[in-house]
C-alpha cells in the first residue's frame, strides 16, 4: 500500500513519484516485517483471463507476500519492485529466485514490453493526485507486452457516515471527494468513484470489474474492486 503524507515528501511503501525518498525509505524500513497488508490476490478473478501464465510484475511487492501465490499459479519469471530496501530484503528472503528491485522514481525500473502480467494491489488508494495516477497507469502500459494483462485491486467510495464525514472534511483541502487523511499516520489516502476508475484505465480494455468488500489495515471494511484489463 502506498501512503502519502501531508508533508511535501511522500511516505509510502510503493511510491513511484518521489522528490526525496530518504524519509520514505526510513519509514518503511522501520515497519518492514511489522506492517500487515490486508488486500488479497483473489486468484479466481485473476486467472479468468489468463490461459498460460507468463512473466509477472508485482508492482509494490512490499515484503513479498504475493510472490508464493503468483508462483503457485504458474507465473514465471517473477519480478517485483518497492521503494523500501528493507522490504525488498525481506521479499528476497521469502522468494530468493524473484527479480526484485528498489524503485526510486517516476519511471518503473524495467524495460518496455517486459511482462505478460502486472499485479497492482492497494496502490492507487495512496496516490491521491489524479495526474500521478495516470502517470503510473501509463508506466504499467509501457512495461506490459501488447495484449498483456493488468490486474488491479483497490478501494472505492463508501456511503457510511464515518467515510462521508471525512470525505467532506478534506474536500476543500485536497479538491477531490474521496481523499482523506489518517491522523495517526499523517497519511493521505483516496477512495475512488467507479466511473473515475473506468476512465483512468482507458489505456486498457476492461475485461472484468468485480465489486468486493475489502478489509483495511486499520481493521475497517471498505467498498472495493478487482479489475482485469488488457493492454491495447
PDB file of C-alpha atoms in Angstrom:
ATOM      1  CA  UNK A   1       0.000   0.000   0.000  1.00  0.00           C
ATOM      2  CA  UNK A   2       1.244   3.494  -0.751  1.00  0.00           C
ATOM      3  CA  UNK A   3       0.841   6.286   1.773  1.00  0.00           C
ATOM      4  CA  UNK A   4       1.054   9.998   1.002  1.00  0.00           C
ATOM      5  CA  UNK A   5       1.754  12.279   3.924  1.00  0.00           C
ATOM      6  CA  UNK A   6       0.691  15.877   4.336  1.00  0.00           C
ATOM      7  CA  UNK A   7       4.352  16.956   4.024  1.00  0.00           C
ATOM      8  CA  UNK A   8       5.879  17.702   0.614  1.00  0.00           C
ATOM      9  CA  UNK A   9       7.678  14.358   0.808  1.00  0.00           C
ATOM     10  CA  UNK A  10       5.515  11.272   0.424  1.00  0.00           C
ATOM     11  CA  UNK A  11       5.779   8.452   2.932  1.00  0.00           C
ATOM     12  CA  UNK A  12       4.791   5.136   1.461  1.00  0.00           C
ATOM     13  CA  UNK A  13       5.953   1.641   0.734  1.00  0.00           C
ATOM     14  CA  UNK A  14       5.480   1.523  -3.014  1.00  0.00           C
ATOM     15  CA  UNK A  15       5.865   5.119  -4.102  1.00  0.00           C
ATOM     16  CA  UNK A  16       6.562   5.982  -7.715  1.00  0.00           C
ATOM     17  CA  UNK A  17       6.578   9.789  -7.672  1.00  0.00           C
ATOM     18  CA  UNK A  18       9.358  10.782  -5.304  1.00  0.00           C
ATOM     19  CA  UNK A  19      11.139  14.085  -4.784  1.00  0.00           C
ATOM     20  CA  UNK A  20      13.311  12.954  -1.844  1.00  0.00           C
ATOM     21  CA  UNK A  21      12.824   9.339  -0.812  1.00  0.00           C
ATOM     22  CA  UNK A  22      15.241   9.134   2.139  1.00  0.00           C
ATOM     23  CA  UNK A  23      12.482   9.607   4.708  1.00  0.00           C
ATOM     24  CA  UNK A  24      10.180   7.306   2.760  1.00  0.00           C
ATOM     25  CA  UNK A  25      12.746   4.527   2.871  1.00  0.00           C
ATOM     26  CA  UNK A  26      13.394   5.148   6.564  1.00  0.00           C
ATOM     27  CA  UNK A  27       9.679   4.848   7.400  1.00  0.00           C
ATOM     28  CA  UNK A  28       9.075   1.613   5.519  1.00  0.00           C
ATOM     29  CA  UNK A  29      12.403   0.136   6.538  1.00  0.00           C
ATOM     30  CA  UNK A  30      11.280   0.736  10.142  1.00  0.00           C
ATOM     31  CA  UNK A  31       7.945  -1.060   9.750  1.00  0.00           C
ATOM     32  CA  UNK A  32       9.178  -3.809   7.419  1.00  0.00           C
ATOM     33  CA  UNK A  33       8.137  -7.129   8.898  1.00  0.00           C
ATOM     34  CA  UNK A  34       5.642  -5.400  11.220  1.00  0.00           C
ATOM     35  CA  UNK A  35       3.106  -3.681   8.949  1.00  0.00           C
ATOM     36  CA  UNK A  36       0.421  -6.089   7.797  1.00  0.00           C
ATOM     37  CA  UNK A  37      -1.070  -5.699   4.322  1.00  0.00           C
ATOM     38  CA  UNK A  38      -4.638  -6.924   4.027  1.00  0.00           C
ATOM     39  CA  UNK A  39      -5.795  -6.764   0.419  1.00  0.00           C
ATOM     40  CA  UNK A  40      -5.695 -10.257  -1.065  1.00  0.00           C
ATOM     41  CA  UNK A  41      -4.982 -11.513  -4.573  1.00  0.00           C
ATOM     42  CA  UNK A  42      -8.334 -13.223  -5.454  1.00  0.00           C
ATOM     43  CA  UNK A  43      -6.692 -15.617  -7.882  1.00  0.00           C
ATOM     44  CA  UNK A  44     -10.071 -16.843  -9.095  1.00  0.00           C
ATOM     45  CA  UNK A  45     -10.679 -13.428 -10.652  1.00  0.00           C
ATOM     46  CA  UNK A  46      -7.133 -13.010 -11.941  1.00  0.00           C
ATOM     47  CA  UNK A  47      -6.995 -16.374 -13.706  1.00  0.00           C
ATOM     48  CA  UNK A  48     -10.299 -15.962 -15.558  1.00  0.00           C
ATOM     49  CA  UNK A  49      -8.457 -14.168 -18.350  1.00  0.00           C
ATOM     50  CA  UNK A  50      -5.058 -15.901 -18.259  1.00  0.00           C
ATOM     51  CA  UNK A  51      -4.646 -19.219 -20.021  1.00  0.00           C
ATOM     52  CA  UNK A  52      -0.864 -19.534 -19.900  1.00  0.00           C
ATOM     53  CA  UNK A  53       0.747 -17.594 -17.025  1.00  0.00           C
ATOM     54  CA  UNK A  54       3.990 -15.945 -18.096  1.00  0.00           C
ATOM     55  CA  UNK A  55       6.209 -13.218 -16.701  1.00  0.00           C
ATOM     56  CA  UNK A  56       4.650 -11.121 -13.938  1.00  0.00           C
ATOM     57  CA  UNK A  57       5.491  -7.914 -12.076  1.00  0.00           C
ATOM     58  CA  UNK A  58       4.196  -7.472  -8.535  1.00  0.00           C
ATOM     59  CA  UNK A  59       4.079  -3.675  -8.531  1.00  0.00           C
ATOM     60  CA  UNK A  60       4.503  -2.577  -4.908  1.00  0.00           C
ATOM     61  CA  UNK A  61       5.605  -6.006  -3.730  1.00  0.00           C
ATOM     62  CA  UNK A  62       6.422  -4.942  -0.162  1.00  0.00           C
ATOM     63  CA  UNK A  63       7.592  -7.922   1.881  1.00  0.00           C
ATOM     64  CA  UNK A  64       6.861 -10.329  -0.953  1.00  0.00           C
ATOM     65  CA  UNK A  65       3.636 -11.741   0.437  1.00  0.00           C
ATOM     66  CA  UNK A  66       2.156 -12.360  -3.039  1.00  0.00           C
ATOM     67  CA  UNK A  67       5.177 -13.963  -4.679  1.00  0.00           C
ATOM     68  CA  UNK A  68       4.465 -17.511  -3.498  1.00  0.00           C
ATOM     69  CA  UNK A  69       0.842 -17.205  -4.592  1.00  0.00           C
ATOM     70  CA  UNK A  70       1.859 -16.000  -8.033  1.00  0.00           C
ATOM     71  CA  UNK A  71       4.418 -18.794  -8.278  1.00  0.00           C
ATOM     72  CA  UNK A  72       1.816 -21.427  -7.371  1.00  0.00           C
ATOM     73  CA  UNK A  73      -0.429 -20.058 -10.107  1.00  0.00           C
ATOM     74  CA  UNK A  74       2.328 -20.780 -12.621  1.00  0.00           C
ATOM     75  CA  UNK A  75       3.685 -17.287 -13.301  1.00  0.00           C
ATOM     76  CA  UNK A  76       7.353 -17.252 -14.308  1.00  0.00           C
ATOM     77  CA  UNK A  77       9.649 -15.431 -14.140  1.00  0.00           C
ATOM     78  CA  UNK A  78       8.606 -13.366 -11.105  1.00  0.00           C
ATOM     79  CA  UNK A  79       9.572  -9.717 -10.608  1.00  0.00           C
ATOM     80  CA  UNK A  80       8.711  -7.079  -8.029  1.00  0.00           C
ATOM     81  CA  UNK A  81       9.591  -3.546  -7.027  1.00  0.00           C
ATOM     82  CA  UNK A  82       9.254  -1.420  -3.919  1.00  0.00           C
ATOM     83  CA  UNK A  83      10.727   1.831  -2.616  1.00  0.00           C
ATOM     84  CA  UNK A  84      11.959   0.301   0.659  1.00  0.00           C
ATOM     85  CA  UNK A  85      15.294  -1.557   0.546  1.00  0.00           C
ATOM     86  CA  UNK A  86      14.324  -3.350   3.763  1.00  0.00           C
ATOM     87  CA  UNK A  87      11.036  -4.517   2.230  1.00  0.00           C
ATOM     88  CA  UNK A  88      12.918  -5.792  -0.805  1.00  0.00           C
ATOM     89  CA  UNK A  89      15.391  -7.529   1.504  1.00  0.00           C
ATOM     90  CA  UNK A  90      12.524  -9.331   3.256  1.00  0.00           C
ATOM     91  CA  UNK A  91      10.880 -10.191  -0.053  1.00  0.00           C
ATOM     92  CA  UNK A  92      14.154 -11.631  -1.352  1.00  0.00           C
ATOM     93  CA  UNK A  93      14.306 -13.918   1.670  1.00  0.00           C
ATOM     94  CA  UNK A  94      10.711 -15.007   1.105  1.00  0.00           C
ATOM     95  CA  UNK A  95      11.317 -15.724  -2.569  1.00  0.00           C
ATOM     96  CA  UNK A  96      15.014 -15.592  -3.496  1.00  0.00           C
ATOM     97  CA  UNK A  97      14.543 -16.548  -7.150  1.00  0.00           C
ATOM     98  CA  UNK A  98      12.443 -13.444  -7.921  1.00  0.00           C
ATOM     99  CA  UNK A  99      13.925 -10.399  -9.664  1.00  0.00           C
ATOM    100  CA  UNK A 100      13.297  -7.680  -7.087  1.00  0.00           C
ATOM    101  CA  UNK A 101      14.302  -4.046  -7.451  1.00  0.00           C
ATOM    102  CA  UNK A 102      14.151  -0.923  -5.317  1.00  0.00           C
ATOM    103  CA  UNK A 103      12.105   1.681  -7.173  1.00  0.00           C
ATOM    104  CA  UNK A 104      13.058   5.301  -6.602  1.00  0.00           C
ATOM    105  CA  UNK A 105      11.482   7.397  -9.336  1.00  0.00           C
ATOM    106  CA  UNK A 106       8.575   8.071 -11.651  1.00  0.00           C
ATOM    107  CA  UNK A 107       9.837   5.562 -14.233  1.00  0.00           C
ATOM    108  CA  UNK A 108       9.472   1.906 -13.321  1.00  0.00           C
ATOM    109  CA  UNK A 109      12.897   0.184 -13.331  1.00  0.00           C
ATOM    110  CA  UNK A 110      12.002  -2.218 -16.153  1.00  0.00           C
ATOM    111  CA  UNK A 111      12.233  -2.124 -19.944  1.00  0.00           C
ATOM    112  CA  UNK A 112       9.336  -1.681 -22.349  1.00  0.00           C
ATOM    113  CA  UNK A 113       7.220  -4.789 -23.000  1.00  0.00           C
ATOM    114  CA  UNK A 114       8.863  -6.722 -20.155  1.00  0.00           C
ATOM    115  CA  UNK A 115       5.838  -8.510 -18.679  1.00  0.00           C
ATOM    116  CA  UNK A 116       2.835 -10.563 -19.609  1.00  0.00           C
ATOM    117  CA  UNK A 117       1.008  -9.535 -16.403  1.00  0.00           C
ATOM    118  CA  UNK A 118       1.287  -6.707 -13.863  1.00  0.00           C
ATOM    119  CA  UNK A 119      -0.408  -7.094 -10.457  1.00  0.00           C
ATOM    120  CA  UNK A 120      -1.214  -3.840  -8.596  1.00  0.00           C
ATOM    121  CA  UNK A 121      -2.795  -4.243  -5.140  1.00  0.00           C
ATOM    122  CA  UNK A 122      -3.731  -1.269  -2.908  1.00  0.00           C
ATOM    123  CA  UNK A 123      -1.553   1.155  -4.841  1.00  0.00           C
ATOM    124  CA  UNK A 124      -3.952   3.708  -6.344  1.00  0.00           C
ATOM    125  CA  UNK A 125      -5.548   4.369  -2.957  1.00  0.00           C
ATOM    126  CA  UNK A 126      -2.366   6.039  -1.766  1.00  0.00           C
ATOM    127  CA  UNK A 127      -1.846   8.211  -4.836  1.00  0.00           C
ATOM    128  CA  UNK A 128      -4.395  10.991  -4.246  1.00  0.00           C
ATOM    129  CA  UNK A 129      -3.337  13.054  -7.265  1.00  0.00           C
ATOM    130  CA  UNK A 130      -5.131  12.112 -10.491  1.00  0.00           C
ATOM    131  CA  UNK A 131      -2.253  13.126 -12.772  1.00  0.00           C
ATOM    132  CA  UNK A 132       0.171  10.931 -10.840  1.00  0.00           C
ATOM    133  CA  UNK A 133      -2.253   8.026 -11.043  1.00  0.00           C
ATOM    134  CA  UNK A 134      -2.391   8.492 -14.809  1.00  0.00           C
ATOM    135  CA  UNK A 135       1.409   8.545 -14.943  1.00  0.00           C
ATOM    136  CA  UNK A 136       1.536   5.232 -13.112  1.00  0.00           C
ATOM    137  CA  UNK A 137      -1.070   3.673 -15.409  1.00  0.00           C
ATOM    138  CA  UNK A 138       0.952   4.803 -18.434  1.00  0.00           C
ATOM    139  CA  UNK A 139       4.071   3.208 -16.941  1.00  0.00           C
ATOM    140  CA  UNK A 140       2.200  -0.048 -16.385  1.00  0.00           C
ATOM    141  CA  UNK A 141       1.089   0.048 -20.023  1.00  0.00           C
ATOM    142  CA  UNK A 142       4.700   0.671 -21.112  1.00  0.00           C
ATOM    143  CA  UNK A 143       6.184  -2.337 -19.304  1.00  0.00           C
ATOM    144  CA  UNK A 144       3.428  -4.708 -20.453  1.00  0.00           C
ATOM    145  CA  UNK A 145       3.612  -6.728 -23.643  1.00  0.00           C
ATOM    146  CA  UNK A 146       0.925  -5.799 -26.205  1.00  0.00           C
ATOM    147  CA  UNK A 147      -2.129  -7.735 -25.122  1.00  0.00           C
ATOM    148  CA  UNK A 148      -0.688  -8.126 -21.611  1.00  0.00           C
ATOM    149  CA  UNK A 149      -2.879  -8.210 -18.523  1.00  0.00           C
ATOM    150  CA  UNK A 150      -3.094  -5.685 -15.688  1.00  0.00           C
ATOM    151  CA  UNK A 151      -4.834  -6.820 -12.513  1.00  0.00           C
ATOM    152  CA  UNK A 152      -5.741  -4.078 -10.028  1.00  0.00           C
ATOM    153  CA  UNK A 153      -7.286  -4.364  -6.580  1.00  0.00           C
ATOM    154  CA  UNK A 154      -8.198  -1.166  -4.757  1.00  0.00           C
ATOM    155  CA  UNK A 155     -10.760   0.853  -2.805  1.00  0.00           C
ATOM    156  CA  UNK A 156     -13.999   2.574  -3.872  1.00  0.00           C
ATOM    157  CA  UNK A 157     -16.079   5.335  -2.287  1.00  0.00           C
ATOM    158  CA  UNK A 158     -18.160   4.382   0.730  1.00  0.00           C
ATOM    159  CA  UNK A 159     -21.534   5.782   1.783  1.00  0.00           C
ATOM    160  CA  UNK A 160     -21.400   5.201   5.531  1.00  0.00           C
ATOM    161  CA  UNK A 161     -21.466   8.119   7.979  1.00  0.00           C
ATOM    162  CA  UNK A 162     -17.805   7.829   9.025  1.00  0.00           C
ATOM    163  CA  UNK A 163     -16.428   7.892   5.497  1.00  0.00           C
ATOM    164  CA  UNK A 164     -18.785  10.590   4.204  1.00  0.00           C
ATOM    165  CA  UNK A 165     -17.733  12.817   7.097  1.00  0.00           C
ATOM    166  CA  UNK A 166     -14.055  12.508   6.320  1.00  0.00           C
ATOM    167  CA  UNK A 167     -14.510  12.867   2.557  1.00  0.00           C
ATOM    168  CA  UNK A 168     -16.361  16.138   3.206  1.00  0.00           C
ATOM    169  CA  UNK A 169     -13.871  17.272   5.840  1.00  0.00           C
ATOM    170  CA  UNK A 170     -10.903  17.071   3.461  1.00  0.00           C
ATOM    171  CA  UNK A 171     -12.638  18.022   0.199  1.00  0.00           C
ATOM    172  CA  UNK A 172     -11.650  21.692   0.377  1.00  0.00           C
ATOM    173  CA  UNK A 173      -8.035  20.919   1.286  1.00  0.00           C
ATOM    174  CA  UNK A 174      -7.459  18.341  -1.439  1.00  0.00           C
ATOM    175  CA  UNK A 175     -10.002  19.242  -4.112  1.00  0.00           C
ATOM    176  CA  UNK A 176     -11.304  15.719  -4.729  1.00  0.00           C
ATOM    177  CA  UNK A 177     -14.177  13.964  -2.989  1.00  0.00           C
ATOM    178  CA  UNK A 178     -12.871  10.693  -1.586  1.00  0.00           C
ATOM    179  CA  UNK A 179      -9.474  11.906  -0.383  1.00  0.00           C
ATOM    180  CA  UNK A 180      -8.972  11.773   3.388  1.00  0.00           C
ATOM    181  CA  UNK A 181      -6.228  11.858   5.995  1.00  0.00           C
ATOM    182  CA  UNK A 182      -5.282   9.365   8.678  1.00  0.00           C
ATOM    183  CA  UNK A 183      -4.164  11.474  11.659  1.00  0.00           C
ATOM    184  CA  UNK A 184      -2.443   8.586  13.428  1.00  0.00           C
ATOM    185  CA  UNK A 185      -0.089   8.107  10.476  1.00  0.00           C
ATOM    186  CA  UNK A 186      -0.172  11.531   8.870  1.00  0.00           C
ATOM    187  CA  UNK A 187      -1.251   9.777   5.679  1.00  0.00           C
ATOM    188  CA  UNK A 188      -3.372  10.964   2.772  1.00  0.00           C
ATOM    189  CA  UNK A 189      -5.375   8.252   1.025  1.00  0.00           C
ATOM    190  CA  UNK A 190      -8.091   8.098  -1.607  1.00  0.00           C
ATOM    191  CA  UNK A 191     -11.252   6.121  -2.272  1.00  0.00           C
ATOM    192  CA  UNK A 192     -12.427   6.184  -5.872  1.00  0.00           C
ATOM    193  CA  UNK A 193     -15.589   6.715  -7.872  1.00  0.00           C
ATOM    194  CA  UNK A 194     -16.128   3.630 -10.092  1.00  0.00           C
ATOM    195  CA  UNK A 195     -16.649   5.809 -13.162  1.00  0.00           C
ATOM    196  CA  UNK A 196     -13.331   7.545 -12.500  1.00  0.00           C
ATOM    197  CA  UNK A 197     -11.576   4.170 -12.359  1.00  0.00           C
ATOM    198  CA  UNK A 198     -13.045   3.212 -15.715  1.00  0.00           C
ATOM    199  CA  UNK A 199     -11.814   6.495 -17.216  1.00  0.00           C
ATOM    200  CA  UNK A 200      -8.370   6.088 -15.624  1.00  0.00           C
ATOM    201  CA  UNK A 201      -7.972   2.617 -17.110  1.00  0.00           C
ATOM    202  CA  UNK A 202      -8.834   3.685 -20.678  1.00  0.00           C
ATOM    203  CA  UNK A 203      -5.359   2.651 -21.939  1.00  0.00           C
ATOM    204  CA  UNK A 204      -6.609  -0.887 -21.255  1.00  0.00           C
ATOM    205  CA  UNK A 205      -9.564  -2.867 -22.490  1.00  0.00           C
ATOM    206  CA  UNK A 206     -11.554  -3.707 -19.357  1.00  0.00           C
ATOM    207  CA  UNK A 207     -12.218  -7.454 -19.283  1.00  0.00           C
ATOM    208  CA  UNK A 208     -13.824  -7.616 -15.852  1.00  0.00           C
ATOM    209  CA  UNK A 209     -14.557  -5.339 -12.880  1.00  0.00           C
ATOM    210  CA  UNK A 210     -15.871  -7.042  -9.754  1.00  0.00           C
ATOM    211  CA  UNK A 211     -17.156  -5.139  -6.721  1.00  0.00           C
ATOM    212  CA  UNK A 212     -15.990  -6.560  -3.397  1.00  0.00           C
ATOM    213  CA  UNK A 213     -15.594  -5.609   0.265  1.00  0.00           C
ATOM    214  CA  UNK A 214     -12.021  -5.120   1.427  1.00  0.00           C
ATOM    215  CA  UNK A 215     -10.674  -5.006   4.962  1.00  0.00           C
ATOM    216  CA  UNK A 216      -8.311  -2.105   5.631  1.00  0.00           C
ATOM    217  CA  UNK A 217      -5.043  -2.226   7.575  1.00  0.00           C
ATOM    218  CA  UNK A 218      -6.810  -0.379  10.410  1.00  0.00           C
ATOM    219  CA  UNK A 219      -9.465  -3.079  10.711  1.00  0.00           C
ATOM    220  CA  UNK A 220     -12.357  -1.341   8.938  1.00  0.00           C
ATOM    221  CA  UNK A 221     -14.277  -2.554   5.905  1.00  0.00           C
ATOM    222  CA  UNK A 222     -14.476  -0.632   2.644  1.00  0.00           C
ATOM    223  CA  UNK A 223     -16.059  -0.939  -0.756  1.00  0.00           C
ATOM    224  CA  UNK A 224     -13.530  -2.118  -3.270  1.00  0.00           C
ATOM    225  CA  UNK A 225     -12.943  -3.719  -6.637  1.00  0.00           C
ATOM    226  CA  UNK A 226     -10.767  -6.004  -8.677  1.00  0.00           C
ATOM    227  CA  UNK A 227     -10.281  -5.020 -12.309  1.00  0.00           C
ATOM    228  CA  UNK A 228      -8.670  -7.047 -15.049  1.00  0.00           C
ATOM    229  CA  UNK A 229      -7.635  -5.187 -18.188  1.00  0.00           C
ATOM    230  CA  UNK A 230      -5.739  -5.925 -21.409  1.00  0.00           C
ATOM    231  CA  UNK A 231      -3.111  -3.615 -22.898  1.00  0.00           C
ATOM    232  CA  UNK A 232      -4.296  -2.254 -26.243  1.00  0.00           C
TER     233      UNK A 232
END
